[in-house]
mmCIF file of N, CA and C in Angstrom:
data_model
loop_
_atom_site.group_PDB
_atom_site.id
_atom_site.type_symbol
_atom_site.label_atom_id
_atom_site.label_comp_id
_atom_site.label_asym_id
_atom_site.label_seq_id
_atom_site.Cartn_x
_atom_site.Cartn_y
_atom_site.Cartn_z
ATOM 1 N N UNK B 1 99.042 109.097 89.947
ATOM 2 C CA UNK B 1 99.430 107.835 89.366
ATOM 3 C C UNK B 1 98.994 106.725 90.315
ATOM 4 N N UNK B 2 98.314 105.770 89.802
ATOM 5 C CA UNK B 2 97.874 104.631 90.597
ATOM 6 C C UNK B 2 99.064 103.713 90.879
ATOM 7 N N UNK B 3 98.965 102.929 91.950
ATOM 8 C CA UNK B 3 100.031 102.035 92.363
ATOM 9 C C UNK B 3 100.400 101.048 91.257
ATOM 10 N N UNK B 4 99.427 100.471 90.587
ATOM 11 C CA UNK B 4 99.699 99.504 89.520
ATOM 12 C C UNK B 4 100.421 100.172 88.347
ATOM 13 N N UNK B 5 100.077 101.427 88.049
ATOM 14 C CA UNK B 5 100.768 102.155 86.983
ATOM 15 C C UNK B 5 102.230 102.369 87.352
ATOM 16 N N UNK B 6 102.487 102.685 88.631
ATOM 17 C CA UNK B 6 103.854 102.879 89.093
ATOM 18 C C UNK B 6 104.640 101.581 88.973
ATOM 19 N N UNK B 7 104.033 100.466 89.411
ATOM 20 C CA UNK B 7 104.697 99.161 89.295
ATOM 21 C C UNK B 7 105.003 98.843 87.837
ATOM 22 N N UNK B 8 104.067 99.112 86.956
ATOM 23 C CA UNK B 8 104.267 98.846 85.529
ATOM 24 C C UNK B 8 105.429 99.671 84.991
ATOM 25 N N UNK B 9 105.482 100.946 85.373
ATOM 26 C CA UNK B 9 106.562 101.816 84.929
ATOM 27 C C UNK B 9 107.910 101.294 85.430
ATOM 28 N N UNK B 10 107.974 100.883 86.680
ATOM 29 C CA UNK B 10 109.221 100.357 87.253
ATOM 30 C C UNK B 10 109.632 99.075 86.536
ATOM 31 N N UNK B 11 108.674 98.174 86.280
ATOM 32 C CA UNK B 11 108.978 96.926 85.566
ATOM 33 C C UNK B 11 109.514 97.208 84.170
ATOM 34 N N UNK B 12 108.878 98.118 83.456
ATOM 35 C CA UNK B 12 109.340 98.456 82.102
ATOM 36 C C UNK B 12 110.731 99.081 82.134
ATOM 37 N N UNK B 13 110.968 99.960 83.112
ATOM 38 C CA UNK B 13 112.281 100.578 83.236
ATOM 39 C C UNK B 13 113.334 99.517 83.535
ATOM 40 N N UNK B 14 113.022 98.585 84.452
ATOM 41 C CA UNK B 14 113.966 97.528 84.819
ATOM 42 C C UNK B 14 114.334 96.662 83.626
ATOM 43 N N UNK B 15 113.366 96.409 82.745
ATOM 44 C CA UNK B 15 113.600 95.554 81.583
ATOM 45 C C UNK B 15 114.291 96.292 80.435
ATOM 46 N N UNK B 16 114.327 97.615 80.503
ATOM 47 C CA UNK B 16 114.923 98.408 79.419
ATOM 48 C C UNK B 16 116.422 98.578 79.633
ATOM 49 N N UNK B 17 117.070 99.132 78.641
ATOM 50 C CA UNK B 17 118.486 99.446 78.747
ATOM 51 C C UNK B 17 118.733 100.864 79.220
ATOM 52 N N UNK B 18 117.673 101.571 79.594
ATOM 53 C CA UNK B 18 117.806 102.961 80.038
ATOM 54 C C UNK B 18 118.566 103.041 81.360
ATOM 55 N N UNK B 19 119.289 104.138 81.558
ATOM 56 C CA UNK B 19 119.975 104.358 82.829
ATOM 57 C C UNK B 19 119.260 105.405 83.674
ATOM 58 N N UNK B 20 118.289 106.092 83.077
ATOM 59 C CA UNK B 20 117.532 107.087 83.826
ATOM 60 C C UNK B 20 116.237 107.425 83.127
ATOM 61 N N UNK B 21 115.250 107.813 83.917
ATOM 62 C CA UNK B 21 113.949 108.195 83.381
ATOM 63 C C UNK B 21 113.310 109.160 84.365
ATOM 64 N N UNK B 22 112.784 110.274 83.864
ATOM 65 C CA UNK B 22 112.021 111.214 84.695
ATOM 66 C C UNK B 22 110.688 111.445 84.040
ATOM 67 N N UNK B 23 109.622 111.449 84.849
ATOM 68 C CA UNK B 23 108.270 111.633 84.345
ATOM 69 C C UNK B 23 107.536 112.536 85.316
ATOM 70 N N UNK B 24 106.852 113.549 84.777
ATOM 71 C CA UNK B 24 106.070 114.461 85.611
ATOM 72 C C UNK B 24 104.746 114.720 84.929
ATOM 73 N N UNK B 25 103.655 114.649 85.722
ATOM 74 C CA UNK B 25 102.323 114.872 85.178
ATOM 75 C C UNK B 25 101.406 115.318 86.311
ATOM 76 N N UNK B 26 100.764 116.452 86.151
ATOM 77 C CA UNK B 26 99.792 116.973 87.126
ATOM 78 C C UNK B 26 100.331 116.982 88.556
ATOM 79 N N UNK B 27 101.557 117.462 88.718
ATOM 80 C CA UNK B 27 102.115 117.592 90.056
ATOM 81 C C UNK B 27 102.767 116.336 90.609
ATOM 82 N N UNK B 28 102.637 115.204 89.948
ATOM 83 C CA UNK B 28 103.297 113.983 90.379
ATOM 84 C C UNK B 28 104.609 113.851 89.608
ATOM 85 N N UNK B 29 105.651 113.422 90.299
ATOM 86 C CA UNK B 29 106.954 113.279 89.654
ATOM 87 C C UNK B 29 107.553 111.940 90.042
ATOM 88 N N UNK B 30 108.061 111.234 89.034
ATOM 89 C CA UNK B 30 108.751 109.974 89.261
ATOM 90 C C UNK B 30 110.102 110.076 88.568
ATOM 91 N N UNK B 31 111.163 109.747 89.276
ATOM 92 C CA UNK B 31 112.501 109.721 88.695
ATOM 93 C C UNK B 31 113.118 108.367 89.006
ATOM 94 N N UNK B 32 113.532 107.658 87.958
ATOM 95 C CA UNK B 32 114.175 106.354 88.118
ATOM 96 C C UNK B 32 115.597 106.459 87.592
ATOM 97 N N UNK B 33 116.536 105.889 88.339
ATOM 98 C CA UNK B 33 117.932 105.880 87.928
ATOM 99 C C UNK B 33 118.488 104.487 88.148
ATOM 100 N N UNK B 34 119.356 104.075 87.241
ATOM 101 C CA UNK B 34 120.009 102.784 87.383
ATOM 102 C C UNK B 34 121.468 103.053 87.745
ATOM 103 N N UNK B 35 121.898 102.495 88.862
ATOM 104 C CA UNK B 35 123.284 102.614 89.297
ATOM 105 C C UNK B 35 123.812 101.206 89.472
ATOM 106 N N UNK B 36 124.684 100.755 88.572
ATOM 107 C CA UNK B 36 125.134 99.366 88.614
ATOM 108 C C UNK B 36 123.972 98.480 88.222
ATOM 109 N N UNK B 37 123.579 97.555 89.111
ATOM 110 C CA UNK B 37 122.445 96.681 88.825
ATOM 111 C C UNK B 37 121.243 97.016 89.693
ATOM 112 N N UNK B 38 121.340 98.096 90.463
ATOM 113 C CA UNK B 38 120.254 98.468 91.372
ATOM 114 C C UNK B 38 119.410 99.555 90.727
ATOM 115 N N UNK B 39 118.097 99.450 90.859
ATOM 116 C CA UNK B 39 117.193 100.478 90.356
ATOM 117 C C UNK B 39 116.697 101.269 91.550
ATOM 118 N N UNK B 40 116.902 102.586 91.521
ATOM 119 C CA UNK B 40 116.450 103.467 92.590
ATOM 120 C C UNK B 40 115.235 104.234 92.115
ATOM 121 N N UNK B 41 114.263 104.423 92.980
ATOM 122 C CA UNK B 41 113.066 105.172 92.612
ATOM 123 C C UNK B 41 112.847 106.281 93.618
ATOM 124 N N UNK B 42 112.723 107.510 93.136
ATOM 125 C CA UNK B 42 112.342 108.613 94.008
ATOM 126 C C UNK B 42 110.861 108.470 94.304
ATOM 127 N N UNK B 43 110.440 108.882 95.473
ATOM 128 C CA UNK B 43 109.045 108.797 95.857
ATOM 129 C C UNK B 43 108.229 109.814 95.078
ATOM 130 N N UNK B 44 107.118 109.401 94.441
ATOM 131 C CA UNK B 44 106.276 110.358 93.740
ATOM 132 C C UNK B 44 105.731 111.396 94.717
ATOM 133 N N UNK B 45 105.497 112.599 94.217
ATOM 134 C CA UNK B 45 105.013 113.687 95.063
ATOM 135 C C UNK B 45 103.671 113.363 95.698
ATOM 136 N N UNK B 46 102.843 112.520 95.056
ATOM 137 C CA UNK B 46 101.509 112.228 95.559
ATOM 138 C C UNK B 46 101.515 111.244 96.725
ATOM 139 N N UNK B 47 102.627 110.542 96.960
ATOM 140 C CA UNK B 47 102.696 109.578 98.058
ATOM 141 C C UNK B 47 103.066 110.333 99.325
ATOM 142 N N UNK B 48 102.262 110.227 100.380
ATOM 143 C CA UNK B 48 102.557 110.968 101.603
ATOM 144 C C UNK B 48 103.795 110.426 102.300
ATOM 145 N N UNK B 49 104.421 111.265 103.105
ATOM 146 C CA UNK B 49 105.572 110.841 103.895
ATOM 147 C C UNK B 49 105.107 109.824 104.924
ATOM 148 N N UNK B 50 106.013 108.946 105.381
ATOM 149 C CA UNK B 50 105.613 107.943 106.367
ATOM 150 C C UNK B 50 105.037 108.601 107.619
ATOM 151 N N UNK B 51 103.943 108.042 108.086
ATOM 152 C CA UNK B 51 103.317 108.567 109.294
ATOM 153 C C UNK B 51 104.097 108.084 110.508
ATOM 154 N N UNK B 52 104.231 108.908 111.522
ATOM 155 C CA UNK B 52 104.911 108.447 112.726
ATOM 156 C C UNK B 52 104.079 107.360 113.389
ATOM 157 N N UNK B 53 104.702 106.563 114.220
ATOM 158 C CA UNK B 53 103.983 105.511 114.930
ATOM 159 C C UNK B 53 102.958 106.186 115.845
ATOM 160 N N UNK B 54 101.704 106.041 115.502
ATOM 161 C CA UNK B 54 100.642 106.719 116.238
ATOM 162 C C UNK B 54 100.161 105.850 117.393
ATOM 163 N N UNK B 55 99.858 106.478 118.490
ATOM 164 C CA UNK B 55 99.282 105.766 119.620
ATOM 165 C C UNK B 55 97.781 105.643 119.408
ATOM 166 N N UNK B 56 97.262 104.449 119.490
ATOM 167 C CA UNK B 56 95.830 104.208 119.376
ATOM 168 C C UNK B 56 95.263 104.112 120.783
ATOM 169 N N UNK B 57 93.949 104.038 120.866
ATOM 170 C CA UNK B 57 93.315 103.941 122.179
ATOM 171 C C UNK B 57 93.829 102.747 122.956
ATOM 172 N N UNK B 58 93.988 101.610 122.270
ATOM 173 C CA UNK B 58 94.405 100.405 122.981
ATOM 174 C C UNK B 58 95.694 99.839 122.410
ATOM 175 N N UNK B 59 96.588 100.690 121.944
ATOM 176 C CA UNK B 59 97.856 100.187 121.442
ATOM 177 C C UNK B 59 98.549 101.168 120.532
ATOM 178 N N UNK B 60 99.463 100.631 119.772
ATOM 179 C CA UNK B 60 100.269 101.422 118.863
ATOM 180 C C UNK B 60 100.164 100.789 117.481
ATOM 181 N N UNK B 61 100.199 101.624 116.451
ATOM 182 C CA UNK B 61 100.128 101.128 115.081
ATOM 183 C C UNK B 61 101.539 100.908 114.556
ATOM 184 N N UNK B 62 101.729 99.844 113.785
ATOM 185 C CA UNK B 62 102.952 99.649 113.017
ATOM 186 C C UNK B 62 102.550 99.896 111.573
ATOM 187 N N UNK B 63 103.176 100.894 110.946
ATOM 188 C CA UNK B 63 102.819 101.317 109.598
ATOM 189 C C UNK B 63 103.819 100.816 108.571
ATOM 190 N N UNK B 64 103.368 100.728 107.324
ATOM 191 C CA UNK B 64 104.237 100.301 106.230
ATOM 192 C C UNK B 64 105.324 101.343 105.989
ATOM 193 N N UNK B 65 106.587 100.918 105.954
ATOM 194 C CA UNK B 65 107.667 101.876 105.719
ATOM 195 C C UNK B 65 107.886 102.181 104.236
ATOM 196 N N UNK B 66 107.254 101.407 103.345
ATOM 197 C CA UNK B 66 107.423 101.605 101.910
ATOM 198 C C UNK B 66 106.217 101.070 101.162
ATOM 199 N N UNK B 67 106.119 101.400 99.894
ATOM 200 C CA UNK B 67 105.055 100.914 99.022
ATOM 201 C C UNK B 67 105.437 99.517 98.558
ATOM 202 N N UNK B 68 104.497 98.584 98.598
ATOM 203 C CA UNK B 68 104.787 97.235 98.128
ATOM 204 C C UNK B 68 103.645 96.296 98.414
ATOM 205 N N UNK B 69 103.952 95.004 98.346
ATOM 206 C CA UNK B 69 102.963 93.956 98.600
ATOM 207 C C UNK B 69 103.244 93.349 99.967
ATOM 208 N N UNK B 70 102.220 93.274 100.804
ATOM 209 C CA UNK B 70 102.308 92.751 102.171
ATOM 210 C C UNK B 70 102.266 91.231 102.149
ATOM 211 N N UNK B 71 103.216 90.606 102.839
ATOM 212 C CA UNK B 71 103.217 89.152 103.010
ATOM 213 C C UNK B 71 103.307 88.836 104.492
ATOM 214 N N UNK B 72 102.344 88.056 104.978
ATOM 215 C CA UNK B 72 102.273 87.704 106.391
ATOM 216 C C UNK B 72 103.216 86.559 106.747
ATOM 217 N N UNK B 73 103.682 85.799 105.745
ATOM 218 C CA UNK B 73 104.525 84.626 105.980
ATOM 219 C C UNK B 73 105.729 84.652 105.041
ATOM 220 N N UNK B 74 106.777 83.904 105.376
ATOM 221 C CA UNK B 74 107.967 83.886 104.529
ATOM 222 C C UNK B 74 107.781 83.123 103.214
ATOM 223 N N UNK B 75 106.769 82.259 103.148
ATOM 224 C CA UNK B 75 106.470 81.494 101.936
ATOM 225 C C UNK B 75 104.972 81.178 101.937
ATOM 226 N N UNK B 76 104.392 80.896 100.761
ATOM 227 C CA UNK B 76 102.944 80.647 100.701
ATOM 228 C C UNK B 76 102.461 79.508 101.606
ATOM 229 N N UNK B 77 103.284 78.474 101.793
ATOM 230 C CA UNK B 77 102.861 77.332 102.607
ATOM 231 C C UNK B 77 103.387 77.383 104.045
ATOM 232 N N UNK B 78 104.050 78.476 104.412
ATOM 233 C CA UNK B 78 104.617 78.632 105.758
ATOM 234 C C UNK B 78 103.618 79.333 106.681
ATOM 235 N N UNK B 79 103.737 79.096 107.991
ATOM 236 C CA UNK B 79 102.869 79.814 108.930
ATOM 237 C C UNK B 79 103.235 81.294 108.953
ATOM 238 N N UNK B 80 102.280 82.157 109.324
ATOM 239 C CA UNK B 80 102.562 83.597 109.369
ATOM 240 C C UNK B 80 103.610 83.913 110.436
ATOM 241 N N UNK B 81 104.303 85.050 110.240
ATOM 242 C CA UNK B 81 105.286 85.486 111.217
ATOM 243 C C UNK B 81 104.640 85.719 112.576
ATOM 244 N N UNK B 82 103.406 86.225 112.569
ATOM 245 C CA UNK B 82 102.714 86.534 113.814
ATOM 246 C C UNK B 82 101.205 86.453 113.587
ATOM 247 N N UNK B 83 100.486 86.090 114.636
ATOM 248 C CA UNK B 83 99.025 86.064 114.606
ATOM 249 C C UNK B 83 98.521 86.936 115.750
ATOM 250 N N UNK B 84 97.255 87.361 115.700
ATOM 251 C CA UNK B 84 96.730 88.159 116.812
ATOM 252 C C UNK B 84 96.928 87.438 118.142
ATOM 253 N N UNK B 85 97.438 88.169 119.118
ATOM 254 C CA UNK B 85 97.738 87.599 120.425
ATOM 255 C C UNK B 85 99.171 87.109 120.541
ATOM 256 N N UNK B 86 99.873 87.047 119.401
ATOM 257 C CA UNK B 86 101.261 86.583 119.402
ATOM 258 C C UNK B 86 102.206 87.627 119.941
ATOM 259 N N UNK B 87 103.253 87.169 120.602
ATOM 260 C CA UNK B 87 104.243 88.067 121.200
ATOM 261 C C UNK B 87 105.493 88.100 120.325
ATOM 262 N N UNK B 88 106.077 89.280 120.170
ATOM 263 C CA UNK B 88 107.314 89.465 119.414
ATOM 264 C C UNK B 88 108.270 90.319 120.226
ATOM 265 N N UNK B 89 109.546 90.008 120.098
ATOM 266 C CA UNK B 89 110.582 90.819 120.725
ATOM 267 C C UNK B 89 111.010 91.906 119.754
ATOM 268 N N UNK B 90 111.544 92.985 120.285
ATOM 269 C CA UNK B 90 112.007 94.096 119.457
ATOM 270 C C UNK B 90 112.959 93.561 118.386
ATOM 271 N N UNK B 91 112.696 93.965 117.135
ATOM 272 C CA UNK B 91 113.548 93.575 116.023
ATOM 273 C C UNK B 91 113.130 92.306 115.307
ATOM 274 N N UNK B 92 112.262 91.496 115.911
ATOM 275 C CA UNK B 92 111.795 90.287 115.230
ATOM 276 C C UNK B 92 110.852 90.666 114.094
ATOM 277 N N UNK B 93 110.841 89.856 113.063
ATOM 278 C CA UNK B 93 110.054 90.143 111.862
ATOM 279 C C UNK B 93 108.560 89.985 112.109
ATOM 280 N N UNK B 94 107.802 91.018 111.719
ATOM 281 C CA UNK B 94 106.340 90.974 111.780
ATOM 282 C C UNK B 94 105.749 90.540 110.434
ATOM 283 N N UNK B 95 106.393 90.987 109.333
ATOM 284 C CA UNK B 95 105.904 90.679 107.991
ATOM 285 C C UNK B 95 106.990 91.021 106.984
ATOM 286 N N UNK B 96 106.696 90.756 105.721
ATOM 287 C CA UNK B 96 107.569 91.145 104.620
ATOM 288 C C UNK B 96 106.796 92.079 103.708
ATOM 289 N N UNK B 97 107.505 93.013 103.090
ATOM 290 C CA UNK B 97 106.915 93.842 102.044
ATOM 291 C C UNK B 97 107.814 93.707 100.824
ATOM 292 N N UNK B 98 107.195 93.308 99.719
ATOM 293 C CA UNK B 98 107.934 93.149 98.468
ATOM 294 C C UNK B 98 107.786 94.417 97.638
ATOM 295 N N UNK B 99 108.910 94.971 97.256
ATOM 296 C CA UNK B 99 108.931 96.151 96.390
ATOM 297 C C UNK B 99 110.037 95.951 95.367
ATOM 298 N N UNK B 100 109.701 96.096 94.108
ATOM 299 C CA UNK B 100 110.653 95.935 93.014
ATOM 300 C C UNK B 100 111.391 94.600 93.108
ATOM 301 N N UNK B 101 110.646 93.543 93.385
ATOM 302 C CA UNK B 101 111.161 92.172 93.460
ATOM 303 C C UNK B 101 112.176 91.958 94.583
ATOM 304 N N UNK B 102 112.171 92.863 95.566
ATOM 305 C CA UNK B 102 113.030 92.716 96.741
ATOM 306 C C UNK B 102 112.158 92.644 97.978
ATOM 307 N N UNK B 103 112.491 91.723 98.877
ATOM 308 C CA UNK B 103 111.742 91.557 100.114
ATOM 309 C C UNK B 103 112.385 92.378 101.230
ATOM 310 N N UNK B 104 111.569 93.134 101.945
ATOM 311 C CA UNK B 104 112.028 93.916 103.093
ATOM 312 C C UNK B 104 111.267 93.457 104.322
ATOM 313 N N UNK B 105 112.007 93.169 105.386
ATOM 314 C CA UNK B 105 111.377 92.767 106.637
ATOM 315 C C UNK B 105 110.883 94.001 107.383
ATOM 316 N N UNK B 106 109.730 93.866 108.036
ATOM 317 C CA UNK B 106 109.222 94.920 108.910
ATOM 318 C C UNK B 106 109.391 94.389 110.335
ATOM 319 N N UNK B 107 110.310 94.988 111.107
ATOM 320 C CA UNK B 107 110.586 94.482 112.446
ATOM 321 C C UNK B 107 109.636 95.058 113.498
ATOM 322 N N UNK B 108 109.503 94.332 114.590
ATOM 323 C CA UNK B 108 108.739 94.838 115.735
ATOM 324 C C UNK B 108 109.501 96.024 116.320
ATOM 325 N N UNK B 109 108.819 97.161 116.569
ATOM 326 C CA UNK B 109 109.505 98.343 117.093
ATOM 327 C C UNK B 109 109.892 98.225 118.564
ATOM 328 N N UNK B 110 109.301 97.241 119.261
ATOM 329 C CA UNK B 110 109.560 97.043 120.690
ATOM 330 C C UNK B 110 109.056 95.653 121.053
ATOM 331 N N UNK B 111 109.359 95.197 122.263
ATOM 332 C CA UNK B 111 108.747 93.968 122.748
ATOM 333 C C UNK B 111 107.252 94.233 122.799
ATOM 334 N N UNK B 112 106.458 93.355 122.185
ATOM 335 C CA UNK B 112 105.037 93.660 122.065
ATOM 336 C C UNK B 112 104.190 92.408 121.881
ATOM 337 N N UNK B 113 102.896 92.618 122.000
ATOM 338 C CA UNK B 113 101.881 91.627 121.651
ATOM 339 C C UNK B 113 101.106 92.213 120.480
ATOM 340 N N UNK B 114 100.932 91.422 119.432
ATOM 341 C CA UNK B 114 100.177 91.889 118.269
ATOM 342 C C UNK B 114 98.696 91.746 118.590
ATOM 343 N N UNK B 115 98.015 92.871 118.673
ATOM 344 C CA UNK B 115 96.588 92.884 118.982
ATOM 345 C C UNK B 115 95.752 92.569 117.746
ATOM 346 N N UNK B 116 96.212 93.088 116.582
ATOM 347 C CA UNK B 116 95.416 92.941 115.362
ATOM 348 C C UNK B 116 96.324 93.035 114.139
ATOM 349 N N UNK B 117 96.071 92.161 113.154
ATOM 350 C CA UNK B 117 96.745 92.246 111.859
ATOM 351 C C UNK B 117 95.773 92.967 110.935
ATOM 352 N N UNK B 118 96.175 94.124 110.414
ATOM 353 C CA UNK B 118 95.265 94.982 109.656
ATOM 354 C C UNK B 118 95.363 94.796 108.145
ATOM 355 N N UNK B 119 96.507 94.353 107.642
ATOM 356 C CA UNK B 119 96.688 94.170 106.197
ATOM 357 C C UNK B 119 96.372 92.721 105.826
ATOM 358 N N UNK B 120 95.990 92.532 104.577
ATOM 359 C CA UNK B 120 95.685 91.192 104.074
ATOM 360 C C UNK B 120 96.874 90.665 103.286
ATOM 361 N N UNK B 121 97.167 89.383 103.447
ATOM 362 C CA UNK B 121 98.274 88.754 102.754
ATOM 363 C C UNK B 121 98.119 88.914 101.243
ATOM 364 N N UNK B 122 99.181 89.389 100.590
ATOM 365 C CA UNK B 122 99.172 89.558 99.142
ATOM 366 C C UNK B 122 98.583 90.867 98.654
ATOM 367 N N UNK B 123 98.152 91.738 99.560
ATOM 368 C CA UNK B 123 97.546 93.009 99.136
ATOM 369 C C UNK B 123 98.611 94.110 99.077
ATOM 370 N N UNK B 124 98.417 95.027 98.156
ATOM 371 C CA UNK B 124 99.319 96.175 98.024
ATOM 372 C C UNK B 124 99.063 97.140 99.172
ATOM 373 N N UNK B 125 100.156 97.671 99.723
ATOM 374 C CA UNK B 125 100.060 98.660 100.794
ATOM 375 C C UNK B 125 100.882 99.882 100.403
ATOM 376 N N UNK B 126 100.474 101.027 100.894
ATOM 377 C CA UNK B 126 101.178 102.269 100.622
ATOM 378 C C UNK B 126 102.017 102.693 101.810
ATOM 379 N N UNK B 127 102.854 103.660 101.600
ATOM 380 C CA UNK B 127 103.684 104.202 102.671
ATOM 381 C C UNK B 127 102.779 104.731 103.778
ATOM 382 N N UNK B 128 103.036 104.323 105.000
ATOM 383 C CA UNK B 128 102.262 104.799 106.136
ATOM 384 C C UNK B 128 100.976 104.041 106.394
ATOM 385 N N UNK B 129 100.653 103.044 105.548
ATOM 386 C CA UNK B 129 99.429 102.252 105.764
ATOM 387 C C UNK B 129 99.576 101.439 107.050
ATOM 388 N N UNK B 130 98.544 101.403 107.892
ATOM 389 C CA UNK B 130 98.634 100.620 109.122
ATOM 390 C C UNK B 130 98.642 99.118 108.810
ATOM 391 N N UNK B 131 99.633 98.404 109.353
ATOM 392 C CA UNK B 131 99.768 96.960 109.137
ATOM 393 C C UNK B 131 99.328 96.156 110.354
ATOM 394 N N UNK B 132 99.698 96.657 111.551
ATOM 395 C CA UNK B 132 99.424 95.946 112.806
ATOM 396 C C UNK B 132 99.032 96.941 113.877
ATOM 397 N N UNK B 133 98.228 96.468 114.829
ATOM 398 C CA UNK B 133 97.998 97.204 116.083
ATOM 399 C C UNK B 133 98.673 96.367 117.149
ATOM 400 N N UNK B 134 99.610 96.986 117.881
ATOM 401 C CA UNK B 134 100.374 96.257 118.885
ATOM 402 C C UNK B 134 100.195 96.897 120.255
ATOM 403 N N UNK B 135 100.546 96.126 121.265
ATOM 404 C CA UNK B 135 100.589 96.625 122.642
ATOM 405 C C UNK B 135 101.984 96.328 123.183
ATOM 406 N N UNK B 136 102.688 97.370 123.610
ATOM 407 C CA UNK B 136 104.021 97.173 124.166
ATOM 408 C C UNK B 136 103.941 96.424 125.478
ATOM 409 N N UNK B 137 104.939 95.556 125.685
ATOM 410 C CA UNK B 137 105.000 94.802 126.957
ATOM 411 C C UNK B 137 106.342 94.994 127.613
#
């Protein structure tokens, strides 16, 4: 299942009165459940588990913790949370990922300098996709 197909399925489920939906095709499985006003989605079998923070030759990668849309800034007209060469303290926001109309902050895993921003603003990212290359300080 392509990412856009998954988003479409989630949007249709959210707009429906259904409380649950399960879909399986060619080894991929999606299960959606509504509990109260929250929509929960099980991870499809085809999406890999999150990759551990890998050490690169000149730094460490910060990977996407979930599937969604990458945003480098809190608003379209705001400056980005971080630029290459920028320093962040552990827990400070590096970016936002929007999934199912909810924004999730991606925090710095340690005090660091961002060596490289790998994702493009507004682009869809998958679980484990590299977002930043950082150097711990």
